[in-house]
């Protein structure tokens, strides 16, 4: 009797059935098992597409990623602000030194560059005086400069100036008779002027044959020298100072032979590790605090990276379950669009920003202890990562229907906008090349391809229209008429037609988003895909329905 009672307590499908009941029980077991698997899959899908607040209400799961992202935003932004303030000191020191160099070494420099060059000379006497002025100023640098500057060694380990001139090999020219006999081969002659040579009688090197210039053969003269400096303003900011090497070059450009020699001043500033620093005070302690803060940022980003990577792995497993379930039960394949619903682009965005923040923080720490000096790469990494972090905040605003209009509109309009821009870009490039070749000699905004593209883009936005019309040189009536036709047609086409159509595409997507969506669709989807349609219909019509988004 005891054994019989135990048998009666077992589930129906666990009894030892006779031959007449075997197939029926196996079918019941399979059907029940299928329903259980489907119910679990539907619950897992529903939970996966919930926002953090809904997950907390459903399973009391603490939104660790949400809290970590909020903390990361604060930490990364604080780190960027500190680095930006430090980088401002570097940029200011470089720019102010370059301005000081121009005033020191360029004779008659007014403080404002002439176009893309610093200044110009128009007579032979002014040319000689400008060359000798730069050389003399270099010699007297210690008594003239207000900065922390000193002489640097060039590649050959010598201190001094290197003066080089480029000129045609030989030739004769008689403009009055319109005759020219010249060898087009270019020769380069150089001379080194050390501090000792400059300390001697100046007439010794000024009267040398090197400075006997034949201007009709002269192409350009280059005066190159190296200076070193120490940025002491970082000490005031409780940071270690940087040591700079300035590679300076003054170029007298006579390639045009137009009677005007353009003078260019170029300076490349490189940061080097100071050889011997002995600074007392609280600077070292401040550096340790900054390094600890940067290390904490790296730890936070590593935790965020691990959590987001784990979420992507779990999403891929859930997608695999979903694909196998539909293939097994409905003998259907899920389309690519529905498969991409499982890949959360926000996780990918966070992973990229975390990687960039980690690498940028490591570079920042190396810069802080003066093992590296590449501020530009560190700025790009930290700046881009902070941009991605703040863009990711939009995801949380998208959980509220009053704030997710921008996200939904961008998602809906992006494919159409990209196709439209591809077509409009062809017209834009055509106008760019046409304006460059025709108007380039007569308008400073059309001299280079990049400036033409920038000028046309500003015209599309209604900026600086009158100046673009007015600055065209009226030396050729044909070119002047063409410029009017060119500008009027471009402005009319792009502002009144292309730009209006561009706005209409976005407006159309916005109107589509405003249309009421399915009541069971998630808050971040205005239109139902196959995955969400299946989840919604299972609550009402059961599984025996046909679904949009599924293909045979």
Short mmCIF file of C-alpha atoms in Angstrom, two decimals:
data_model
loop_
_atom_site.label_atom_id
_atom_site.label_comp_id
_atom_site.label_asym_id
_atom_site.label_seq_id
_atom_site.Cartn_x
_atom_site.Cartn_y
_atom_site.Cartn_z
CA UNK A 1 0.00 0.00 0.00
CA UNK A 2 2.85 2.34 0.73
CA UNK A 3 4.32 1.78 -2.71
CA UNK A 4 0.92 2.36 -4.32
CA UNK A 5 0.53 5.70 -2.52
CA UNK A 6 3.97 6.77 -3.75
CA UNK A 7 3.00 5.93 -7.31
CA UNK A 8 -0.15 8.01 -7.13
CA UNK A 9 1.79 11.06 -5.91
CA UNK A 10 4.03 11.16 -9.02
CA UNK A 11 3.16 13.41 -11.96
CA UNK A 12 1.14 11.84 -14.72
CA UNK A 13 4.04 11.82 -17.22
CA UNK A 14 6.31 10.03 -14.67
CA UNK A 15 4.11 6.96 -14.17
CA UNK A 16 4.97 3.63 -15.66
CA UNK A 17 2.36 3.62 -18.41
CA UNK A 18 1.13 0.73 -20.42
CA UNK A 19 1.56 0.46 -24.16
CA UNK A 20 -1.80 2.05 -24.88
CA UNK A 21 -0.92 5.30 -23.04
CA UNK A 22 2.76 5.72 -24.05
CA UNK A 23 2.46 7.96 -27.18
CA UNK A 24 -0.15 10.20 -25.59
CA UNK A 25 1.98 10.79 -22.50
CA UNK A 26 5.10 11.50 -24.55
CA UNK A 27 3.19 14.07 -26.65
CA UNK A 28 1.88 15.71 -23.48
CA UNK A 29 5.40 15.87 -22.05
CA UNK A 30 6.82 17.39 -25.24
CA UNK A 31 4.00 19.93 -25.52
CA UNK A 32 4.36 20.97 -21.87
CA UNK A 33 8.13 21.19 -22.16
CA UNK A 34 7.78 23.37 -25.27
CA UNK A 35 5.37 25.70 -23.50
CA UNK A 36 7.72 26.00 -20.52
CA UNK A 37 10.68 26.80 -22.78
CA UNK A 38 8.61 29.34 -24.69
CA UNK A 39 7.40 30.98 -21.49
CA UNK A 40 10.94 31.21 -20.12
CA UNK A 41 12.22 32.65 -23.37
CA UNK A 42 9.44 35.22 -23.47
CA UNK A 43 10.13 36.23 -19.86
CA UNK A 44 13.87 36.49 -20.52
CA UNK A 45 13.26 38.60 -23.61
CA UNK A 46 10.86 40.83 -21.74
CA UNK A 47 13.37 41.29 -18.93
CA UNK A 48 16.26 41.93 -21.33
CA UNK A 49 14.46 44.80 -23.06
CA UNK A 50 13.41 46.46 -19.79
CA UNK A 51 15.06 49.64 -18.64
CA UNK A 52 16.99 49.67 -15.31
CA UNK A 53 14.01 50.97 -13.31
CA UNK A 54 11.70 48.24 -14.65
CA UNK A 55 14.32 45.57 -13.94
CA UNK A 56 14.59 46.77 -10.36
CA UNK A 57 10.80 46.63 -9.90
CA UNK A 58 10.57 43.21 -11.56
CA UNK A 59 13.39 41.32 -9.83
CA UNK A 60 14.84 43.81 -7.33
CA UNK A 61 18.03 43.82 -9.42
CA UNK A 62 20.20 46.79 -8.52
CA UNK A 63 21.15 48.78 -11.67
CA UNK A 64 24.91 48.60 -11.17
CA UNK A 65 25.70 49.78 -14.68
CA UNK A 66 23.49 52.84 -14.29
CA UNK A 67 25.13 53.87 -11.03
CA UNK A 68 28.59 53.16 -12.42
CA UNK A 69 27.93 55.24 -15.53
CA UNK A 70 26.77 58.20 -13.45
CA UNK A 71 29.91 57.97 -11.31
CA UNK A 72 32.04 57.60 -14.44
CA UNK A 73 30.56 60.74 -16.00
CA UNK A 74 31.54 62.77 -12.94
CA UNK A 75 35.03 61.29 -12.72
CA UNK A 76 35.86 61.46 -16.44
CA UNK A 77 34.59 65.02 -16.75
CA UNK A 78 36.61 66.11 -13.71
CA UNK A 79 39.69 64.44 -15.15
CA UNK A 80 39.17 66.16 -18.50
CA UNK A 81 38.76 69.59 -16.90
CA UNK A 82 41.99 69.18 -14.92
CA UNK A 83 43.88 68.03 -17.99
CA UNK A 84 42.37 70.82 -20.09
CA UNK A 85 43.56 73.47 -17.65
CA UNK A 86 47.04 71.94 -17.72
CA UNK A 87 46.98 71.74 -21.51
CA UNK A 88 45.99 75.40 -21.71
CA UNK A 89 49.26 76.32 -20.02
CA UNK A 90 51.19 74.32 -22.61
CA UNK A 91 49.39 75.90 -25.57
CA UNK A 92 49.67 79.40 -24.11
CA UNK A 93 53.41 79.01 -23.52
CA UNK A 94 53.98 77.85 -27.11
CA UNK A 95 51.87 80.56 -28.73
CA UNK A 96 53.22 83.40 -26.61
CA UNK A 97 56.80 82.35 -27.32
CA UNK A 98 56.13 82.28 -31.07
CA UNK A 99 54.71 85.81 -30.91
CA UNK A 100 57.77 86.91 -28.92
CA UNK A 101 60.09 85.31 -31.50
CA UNK A 102 58.42 87.22 -34.34
CA UNK A 103 58.89 90.52 -32.52
CA UNK A 104 62.50 89.62 -31.69
CA UNK A 105 63.74 88.35 -35.05
CA UNK A 106 61.55 89.98 -37.73
CA UNK A 107 62.47 93.55 -38.54
CA UNK A 108 59.46 95.85 -38.66
CA UNK A 109 56.98 93.20 -37.52
CA UNK A 110 53.67 94.94 -36.78
CA UNK A 111 52.19 92.27 -34.54
CA UNK A 112 49.75 91.01 -37.17
CA UNK A 113 50.61 88.55 -39.92
CA UNK A 114 50.06 89.54 -43.53
CA UNK A 115 47.84 86.80 -44.93
CA UNK A 116 49.69 83.47 -44.49
CA UNK A 117 53.11 85.11 -44.07
CA UNK A 118 54.42 87.35 -41.31
CA UNK A 119 55.71 90.39 -43.22
CA UNK A 120 57.32 91.37 -46.52
CA UNK A 121 60.07 93.55 -48.03
CA UNK A 122 60.22 95.31 -51.38
CA UNK A 123 63.81 96.56 -51.77
CA UNK A 124 67.25 94.99 -51.78
CA UNK A 125 68.35 97.18 -48.89
CA UNK A 126 65.39 96.07 -46.75
CA UNK A 127 66.18 92.46 -47.57
CA UNK A 128 69.79 92.75 -46.41
CA UNK A 129 68.78 94.66 -43.29
CA UNK A 130 66.12 92.07 -42.41
CA UNK A 131 68.62 89.22 -42.75
CA UNK A 132 71.31 90.95 -40.69
CA UNK A 133 68.71 92.07 -38.12
CA UNK A 134 67.65 88.48 -37.42
CA UNK A 135 71.28 87.35 -37.08
CA UNK A 136 72.19 90.19 -34.71
CA UNK A 137 69.10 89.61 -32.59
CA UNK A 138 70.04 85.96 -32.20
CA UNK A 139 73.52 86.99 -31.03
CA UNK A 140 72.09 89.43 -28.46
CA UNK A 141 69.28 87.11 -27.30
CA UNK A 142 70.48 86.87 -23.70
CA UNK A 143 70.29 90.65 -23.28
CA UNK A 144 66.99 91.08 -25.14
CA UNK A 145 64.58 88.28 -24.29
CA UNK A 146 62.24 88.45 -21.32
CA UNK A 147 61.67 84.70 -21.33
CA UNK A 148 63.57 81.73 -19.95
CA UNK A 149 65.39 81.10 -23.23
CA UNK A 150 68.80 79.75 -24.10
CA UNK A 151 70.70 78.56 -27.16
CA UNK A 152 70.10 75.03 -28.37
CA UNK A 153 72.31 72.65 -30.30
CA UNK A 154 71.48 71.70 -33.87
CA UNK A 155 71.79 68.26 -35.42
CA UNK A 156 75.56 68.56 -35.74
CA UNK A 157 75.87 69.44 -32.00
CA UNK A 158 76.87 73.01 -32.83
CA UNK A 159 75.33 76.14 -31.38
CA UNK A 160 74.57 78.92 -33.80
CA UNK A 161 72.66 79.88 -36.92
CA UNK A 162 72.47 78.04 -40.20
CA UNK A 163 71.83 80.24 -43.23
CA UNK A 164 71.00 78.58 -46.55
CA UNK A 165 70.12 80.14 -49.90
CA UNK A 166 68.54 78.54 -52.92
CA UNK A 167 69.20 80.02 -56.35
CA UNK A 168 69.34 79.09 -60.00
CA UNK A 169 72.73 77.77 -61.02
CA UNK A 170 73.66 80.54 -63.42
CA UNK A 171 72.09 82.93 -65.84
CA UNK A 172 71.75 86.41 -67.23
CA UNK A 173 68.66 88.55 -67.63
CA UNK A 174 67.93 91.78 -69.51
CA UNK A 175 64.31 92.79 -68.90
CA UNK A 176 64.61 95.83 -71.17
CA UNK A 177 65.47 93.62 -74.13
CA UNK A 178 63.11 90.85 -72.99
CA UNK A 179 66.00 88.37 -73.02
CA UNK A 180 66.68 85.64 -70.48
CA UNK A 181 69.44 83.04 -70.32
CA UNK A 182 69.21 80.92 -67.17
CA UNK A 183 70.05 77.41 -65.99
CA UNK A 184 66.97 76.00 -64.22
CA UNK A 185 69.01 73.70 -61.96
CA UNK A 186 68.75 74.83 -58.33
CA UNK A 187 71.78 75.11 -56.07
CA UNK A 188 71.74 75.26 -52.27
CA UNK A 189 74.58 76.98 -50.42
CA UNK A 190 74.77 77.06 -46.62
CA UNK A 191 76.90 78.77 -44.00
CA UNK A 192 77.11 78.25 -40.23
CA UNK A 193 77.48 81.25 -37.96
CA UNK A 194 78.51 80.26 -34.44
CA UNK A 195 78.43 82.48 -31.39
CA UNK A 196 82.18 83.03 -31.61
CA UNK A 197 81.97 84.17 -35.22
CA UNK A 198 79.11 86.51 -34.36
CA UNK A 199 81.10 87.96 -31.46
CA UNK A 200 83.87 89.05 -33.81
CA UNK A 201 83.70 92.08 -36.07
CA UNK A 202 80.26 91.94 -37.78
CA UNK A 203 81.75 93.26 -41.00
CA UNK A 204 83.76 90.05 -41.37
CA UNK A 205 80.72 87.87 -42.00
CA UNK A 206 78.50 90.57 -43.51
CA UNK A 207 81.01 91.23 -46.29
CA UNK A 208 81.51 87.54 -47.12
CA UNK A 209 80.73 86.40 -50.65
CA UNK A 210 77.85 84.31 -49.33
CA UNK A 211 75.77 87.43 -48.72
CA UNK A 212 76.37 88.84 -52.22
CA UNK A 213 72.91 88.11 -53.54
CA UNK A 214 71.85 88.11 -57.17
CA UNK A 215 68.13 88.62 -56.75
CA UNK A 216 67.13 87.57 -60.26
CA UNK A 217 68.59 84.10 -59.48
CA UNK A 218 67.60 83.98 -55.80
CA UNK A 219 64.70 81.69 -54.86
CA UNK A 220 64.71 81.79 -51.08
CA UNK A 221 66.87 82.24 -47.99
CA UNK A 222 66.39 80.18 -44.84
CA UNK A 223 67.75 81.10 -41.41
CA UNK A 224 67.34 78.21 -38.96
CA UNK A 225 68.28 78.07 -35.31
CA UNK A 226 67.30 76.23 -32.15
CA UNK A 227 66.31 77.69 -28.80
CA UNK A 228 65.49 76.07 -25.48
CA UNK A 229 63.12 77.24 -22.78
CA UNK A 230 61.57 76.18 -19.47
CA UNK A 231 57.89 76.72 -18.69
CA UNK A 232 57.88 78.03 -15.14
CA UNK A 233 54.18 78.87 -14.97
CA UNK A 234 53.39 75.21 -14.27
CA UNK A 235 55.13 75.55 -10.90
CA UNK A 236 52.54 78.14 -9.89
CA UNK A 237 49.88 75.52 -10.74
CA UNK A 238 51.59 72.92 -8.52
CA UNK A 239 52.95 70.91 -11.45
CA UNK A 240 56.40 69.96 -12.64
CA UNK A 241 57.79 72.33 -15.30
CA UNK A 242 58.23 71.34 -18.94
CA UNK A 243 61.38 71.89 -20.97
CA UNK A 244 60.89 73.00 -24.57
CA UNK A 245 63.01 72.90 -27.71
CA UNK A 246 62.00 75.44 -30.38
CA UNK A 247 63.05 74.66 -33.95
CA UNK A 248 62.82 78.08 -35.61
CA UNK A 249 63.14 78.98 -39.27
CA UNK A 250 62.89 82.35 -41.00
CA UNK A 251 62.21 82.04 -44.74
CA UNK A 252 62.64 84.83 -47.30
CA UNK A 253 60.55 83.65 -50.25
CA UNK A 254 61.44 85.12 -53.65
CA UNK A 255 60.15 82.30 -55.86
CA UNK A 256 57.58 84.55 -57.51
CA UNK A 257 60.22 87.21 -58.48
CA UNK A 258 57.41 89.75 -58.34
CA UNK A 259 59.34 92.46 -56.50
CA UNK A 260 57.90 91.34 -53.17
CA UNK A 261 59.78 88.96 -50.87
CA UNK A 262 57.50 87.27 -48.35
CA UNK A 263 58.98 86.54 -44.93
CA UNK A 264 57.70 83.47 -43.10
CA UNK A 265 58.45 82.54 -39.51
CA UNK A 266 57.88 78.90 -38.54
CA UNK A 267 58.48 77.47 -35.10
CA UNK A 268 58.00 73.86 -34.00
CA UNK A 269 57.90 73.45 -30.24
CA UNK A 270 58.76 70.04 -28.81
CA UNK A 271 58.49 69.13 -25.14
CA UNK A 272 61.40 67.23 -23.67
CA UNK A 273 62.09 65.79 -20.25
CA UNK A 274 64.13 68.16 -18.13
CA UNK A 275 67.48 66.64 -17.28
CA UNK A 276 67.83 67.89 -13.71
CA UNK A 277 64.89 69.12 -11.65
CA UNK A 278 65.24 70.07 -8.01
CA UNK A 279 62.02 71.70 -6.79
CA UNK A 280 61.06 71.95 -3.14
CA UNK A 281 57.56 72.46 -1.81
CA UNK A 282 54.22 70.65 -2.10
CA UNK A 283 54.40 69.86 -5.82
CA UNK A 284 55.31 66.19 -5.36
CA UNK A 285 52.39 65.58 -3.01
CA UNK A 286 49.97 67.21 -5.47
CA UNK A 287 51.26 64.97 -8.26
CA UNK A 288 50.63 61.87 -6.14
CA UNK A 289 47.01 62.92 -5.55
CA UNK A 290 46.47 63.39 -9.28
CA UNK A 291 48.00 59.99 -10.08
CA UNK A 292 45.72 58.30 -7.52
CA UNK A 293 42.70 60.05 -9.05
CA UNK A 294 43.70 58.90 -12.56
CA UNK A 295 44.18 55.34 -11.30
CA UNK A 296 40.68 55.43 -9.76
CA UNK A 297 39.27 56.55 -13.13
CA UNK A 298 40.99 53.59 -14.80
CA UNK A 299 39.47 51.19 -12.25
CA UNK A 300 35.98 52.60 -12.82
CA UNK A 301 36.35 52.32 -16.60
CA UNK A 302 37.62 48.74 -16.28
CA UNK A 303 34.57 47.82 -14.19
CA UNK A 304 32.27 49.50 -16.73
CA UNK A 305 34.07 47.72 -19.56
CA UNK A 306 33.65 44.31 -17.89
CA UNK A 307 29.95 44.84 -17.12
CA UNK A 308 29.12 46.01 -20.65
CA UNK A 309 31.11 43.17 -22.23
CA UNK A 310 29.26 40.71 -20.00
CA UNK A 311 25.92 42.21 -21.08
CA UNK A 312 26.83 41.81 -24.76
CA UNK A 313 27.83 38.16 -24.21
CA UNK A 314 24.53 37.44 -22.43
CA UNK A 315 22.64 39.21 -25.23
CA UNK A 316 24.34 37.04 -27.85
CA UNK A 317 23.39 33.91 -25.91
CA UNK A 318 19.78 35.09 -25.67
CA UNK A 319 19.73 35.79 -29.39
CA UNK A 320 20.98 32.29 -30.08
CA UNK A 321 18.16 30.84 -27.93
CA UNK A 322 15.62 32.97 -29.77
CA UNK A 323 16.89 31.93 -33.21
CA UNK A 324 16.95 28.24 -32.30
CA UNK A 325 13.46 28.44 -30.80
CA UNK A 326 11.87 29.97 -33.91
CA UNK A 327 13.74 27.62 -36.20
CA UNK A 328 12.61 24.63 -34.14
CA UNK A 329 8.98 25.61 -33.53
CA UNK A 330 7.97 27.72 -36.53
CA UNK A 331 10.56 26.50 -39.06
CA UNK A 332 11.39 30.12 -39.79
CA UNK A 333 14.55 32.23 -39.83
CA UNK A 334 14.64 35.58 -38.10
CA UNK A 335 15.62 38.46 -40.39
CA UNK A 336 18.80 40.44 -39.81
CA UNK A 337 16.91 43.51 -38.62
CA UNK A 338 15.38 41.58 -35.73
CA UNK A 339 18.69 39.93 -34.90
CA UNK A 340 20.29 43.35 -34.52
CA UNK A 341 17.70 44.20 -31.84
CA UNK A 342 19.77 42.11 -29.44
CA UNK A 343 22.92 44.16 -30.04
CA UNK A 344 22.68 47.23 -27.85
CA UNK A 345 24.66 49.98 -29.55
CA UNK A 346 24.92 51.82 -26.26
CA UNK A 347 27.07 49.01 -24.83
CA UNK A 348 29.42 49.26 -27.81
CA UNK A 349 29.59 53.03 -27.33
CA UNK A 350 30.47 52.59 -23.65
CA UNK A 351 33.13 49.98 -24.43
CA UNK A 352 34.81 52.27 -26.97
CA UNK A 353 34.72 55.23 -24.59
CA UNK A 354 36.09 53.09 -21.74
CA UNK A 355 39.00 51.86 -23.84
CA UNK A 356 39.83 55.40 -24.94
CA UNK A 357 39.59 56.68 -21.36
CA UNK A 358 41.87 53.94 -20.06
CA UNK A 359 44.53 54.56 -22.71
CA UNK A 360 44.20 58.34 -22.34
CA UNK A 361 44.47 58.11 -18.54
CA UNK A 362 47.63 56.02 -18.82
CA UNK A 363 49.15 58.58 -21.18
CA UNK A 364 48.08 61.37 -18.82
CA UNK A 365 49.82 59.66 -15.92
CA UNK A 366 52.98 59.26 -18.00
CA UNK A 367 52.82 62.93 -18.97
CA UNK A 368 52.33 63.88 -15.34
CA UNK A 369 55.56 62.17 -14.29
CA UNK A 370 57.30 63.54 -17.42
CA UNK A 371 57.91 60.15 -19.07
CA UNK A 372 55.88 61.24 -22.12
CA UNK A 373 55.25 64.61 -23.72
CA UNK A 374 52.55 63.85 -26.33
CA UNK A 375 49.76 66.15 -25.18
CA UNK A 376 47.92 66.00 -28.52
CA UNK A 377 47.25 62.24 -28.54
CA UNK A 378 46.17 62.31 -24.90
CA UNK A 379 43.84 65.25 -25.61
CA UNK A 380 42.20 63.43 -28.53
CA UNK A 381 41.63 60.26 -26.50
CA UNK A 382 40.26 61.97 -23.39
CA UNK A 383 38.19 64.48 -25.36
CA UNK A 384 36.58 61.85 -27.60
CA UNK A 385 35.89 59.50 -24.69
CA UNK A 386 34.19 62.29 -22.72
CA UNK A 387 32.10 63.14 -25.79
CA UNK A 388 30.96 59.51 -26.07
CA UNK A 389 30.20 59.32 -22.35
CA UNK A 390 27.93 62.36 -22.48
CA UNK A 391 26.27 61.17 -25.68
CA UNK A 392 25.53 57.90 -23.87
CA UNK A 393 23.53 59.82 -21.27
CA UNK A 394 20.84 60.26 -23.92
CA UNK A 395 20.06 56.56 -23.53
CA UNK A 396 18.70 57.12 -20.03
CA UNK A 397 16.67 60.12 -21.14
CA UNK A 398 15.19 57.90 -23.84
CA UNK A 399 13.40 55.88 -21.19
CA UNK A 400 11.03 58.81 -20.74
CA UNK A 401 8.70 59.37 -23.69
CA UNK A 402 8.87 63.13 -23.26
CA UNK A 403 12.66 63.11 -23.82
CA UNK A 404 13.26 60.38 -26.40
CA UNK A 405 11.96 62.27 -29.45
CA UNK A 406 15.46 63.26 -30.56
CA UNK A 407 16.79 59.69 -30.38
CA UNK A 408 13.87 58.18 -32.25
CA UNK A 409 13.93 60.89 -34.92
CA UNK A 410 17.66 60.41 -35.48
CA UNK A 411 17.26 56.64 -35.74
CA UNK A 412 14.41 56.90 -38.22
CA UNK A 413 15.88 59.65 -40.41
CA UNK A 414 19.55 58.60 -40.50
CA UNK A 415 19.35 56.16 -43.47
CA UNK A 416 17.37 58.62 -45.60
CA UNK A 417 19.61 61.53 -44.60
CA UNK A 418 22.77 59.62 -45.54
CA UNK A 419 21.40 58.73 -48.98
CA UNK A 420 20.30 62.32 -49.52
CA UNK A 421 23.71 63.69 -48.46
CA UNK A 422 25.46 61.33 -50.87
CA UNK A 423 23.53 62.85 -53.78
CA UNK A 424 23.85 66.44 -52.55
CA UNK A 425 27.56 65.89 -51.94
CA UNK A 426 28.15 65.27 -55.64
CA UNK A 427 26.66 68.66 -56.50
CA UNK A 428 28.64 70.27 -53.68
CA UNK A 429 31.93 68.81 -54.93
CA UNK A 430 31.16 70.04 -58.44
CA UNK A 431 30.68 73.60 -57.22
CA UNK A 432 33.84 73.29 -55.10
CA UNK A 433 36.11 72.34 -58.00
CA UNK A 434 34.49 74.85 -60.34
CA UNK A 435 34.87 77.74 -57.90
CA UNK A 436 38.48 76.84 -57.15
CA UNK A 437 39.65 76.78 -60.76
CA UNK A 438 37.69 79.83 -61.97
CA UNK A 439 37.53 82.18 -58.97
CA UNK A 440 40.76 81.13 -57.24
CA UNK A 441 42.97 83.80 -58.89
CA UNK A 442 40.43 86.56 -58.13
CA UNK A 443 39.12 85.78 -54.64
CA UNK A 444 41.08 84.90 -51.49
CA UNK A 445 38.33 82.56 -50.27
CA UNK A 446 38.68 80.42 -53.39
CA UNK A 447 42.48 80.10 -53.50
CA UNK A 448 42.56 76.59 -52.00
CA UNK A 449 40.20 73.64 -52.23
CA UNK A 450 39.66 73.43 -48.49
CA UNK A 451 38.89 77.16 -48.22
CA UNK A 452 36.44 76.87 -51.13
CA UNK A 453 34.59 74.04 -49.37
CA UNK A 454 34.50 76.02 -46.12
CA UNK A 455 33.30 79.17 -47.89
CA UNK A 456 30.47 77.32 -49.65
CA UNK A 457 29.43 75.64 -46.41
CA UNK A 458 29.21 79.03 -44.71
CA UNK A 459 27.08 80.29 -47.62
CA UNK A 460 24.67 77.38 -47.13
CA UNK A 461 24.22 78.55 -43.54
CA UNK A 462 23.69 82.15 -44.66
CA UNK A 463 27.00 83.41 -43.26
CA UNK A 464 29.21 86.10 -44.84
CA UNK A 465 27.22 86.32 -48.07
CA UNK A 466 27.82 89.98 -48.84
CA UNK A 467 31.58 89.75 -48.23
CA UNK A 468 31.82 86.81 -50.63
CA UNK A 469 30.08 88.84 -53.34
CA UNK A 470 31.98 92.06 -52.65
CA UNK A 471 35.55 90.73 -52.45
CA UNK A 472 35.67 89.43 -56.00
CA UNK A 473 38.22 91.39 -58.03
CA UNK A 474 36.66 93.16 -61.01
CA UNK A 475 39.70 92.79 -63.27
CA UNK A 476 37.87 90.58 -65.74
CA UNK A 477 34.28 91.31 -66.73
CA UNK A 478 33.77 87.72 -67.86
CA UNK A 479 34.96 86.29 -64.53
CA UNK A 480 32.88 88.85 -62.62
CA UNK A 481 29.72 87.83 -64.49
CA UNK A 482 30.54 84.15 -63.98
CA UNK A 483 31.01 84.73 -60.24
CA UNK A 484 27.52 86.22 -59.99
CA UNK A 485 25.97 83.32 -61.87
CA UNK A 486 27.99 80.85 -59.82
CA UNK A 487 27.10 82.32 -56.41
CA UNK A 488 23.42 83.01 -57.16
CA UNK A 489 22.87 79.51 -58.53
CA UNK A 490 24.66 77.84 -55.61
CA UNK A 491 22.80 79.82 -52.94
CA UNK A 492 19.43 79.34 -54.62
CA UNK A 493 19.94 75.63 -55.19
CA UNK A 494 21.28 74.72 -51.77
CA UNK A 495 19.28 77.04 -49.52
CA UNK A 496 15.90 77.01 -51.24
CA UNK A 497 15.86 73.43 -52.54
CA UNK A 498 18.45 71.07 -51.06
CA UNK A 499 18.38 72.45 -47.52
CA UNK A 500 14.57 72.55 -47.55
CA UNK A 501 14.39 68.93 -48.70
CA UNK A 502 16.92 67.98 -46.03
CA UNK A 503 14.74 69.51 -43.32
CA UNK A 504 11.66 67.87 -44.85
CA UNK A 505 13.24 64.42 -44.50
CA UNK A 506 13.81 64.97 -40.80
CA UNK A 507 10.33 66.45 -40.34
CA UNK A 508 8.78 63.44 -42.05
CA UNK A 509 10.59 61.09 -39.68
CA UNK A 510 9.46 63.19 -36.73
CA UNK A 511 5.82 62.99 -37.88
CA UNK A 512 6.16 59.21 -38.16
CA UNK A 513 7.54 59.00 -34.63
CA UNK A 514 4.62 61.02 -33.27
CA UNK A 515 2.17 58.40 -34.59
CA UNK A 516 0.83 56.23 -31.73
CA UNK A 517 2.78 53.03 -31.29
CA UNK A 518 1.72 49.59 -30.01
CA UNK A 519 0.86 49.61 -26.30
CA UNK A 520 3.24 46.73 -25.52
CA UNK A 521 6.20 48.11 -27.45
CA UNK A 522 9.19 49.18 -25.39
CA UNK A 523 9.70 52.89 -24.78
CA UNK A 524 12.67 53.12 -27.11
CA UNK A 525 10.86 51.71 -30.17
CA UNK A 526 8.21 53.65 -31.96
CA UNK A 527 7.65 50.88 -34.54
CA UNK A 528 7.38 47.18 -33.68
CA UNK A 529 9.98 44.78 -35.02
CA UNK A 530 9.42 41.04 -35.24
CA UNK A 531 10.86 40.35 -31.79
CA UNK A 532 8.58 42.81 -29.99
CA UNK A 533 5.58 41.82 -32.12
CA UNK A 534 6.00 38.21 -31.07
CA UNK A 535 6.36 39.18 -27.42
CA UNK A 536 3.20 41.30 -27.60
CA UNK A 537 1.02 38.85 -29.55
CA UNK A 538 1.88 35.97 -27.27
CA UNK A 539 -0.13 37.70 -24.54
CA UNK A 540 -3.25 37.81 -26.74
CA UNK A 541 -3.33 35.64 -29.83
CA UNK A 542 -1.08 32.77 -28.77
CA UNK A 543 1.88 31.39 -30.66
CA UNK A 544 0.03 30.08 -33.67
CA UNK A 545 0.22 33.34 -35.63
CA UNK A 546 2.32 34.65 -38.48
CA UNK A 547 4.81 37.34 -37.55
CA UNK A 548 6.19 40.32 -39.38
CA UNK A 549 9.97 40.33 -39.64
CA UNK A 550 10.35 36.53 -39.92
CA UNK A 551 11.40 34.89 -43.16
CA UNK A 552 11.22 31.34 -44.37
#
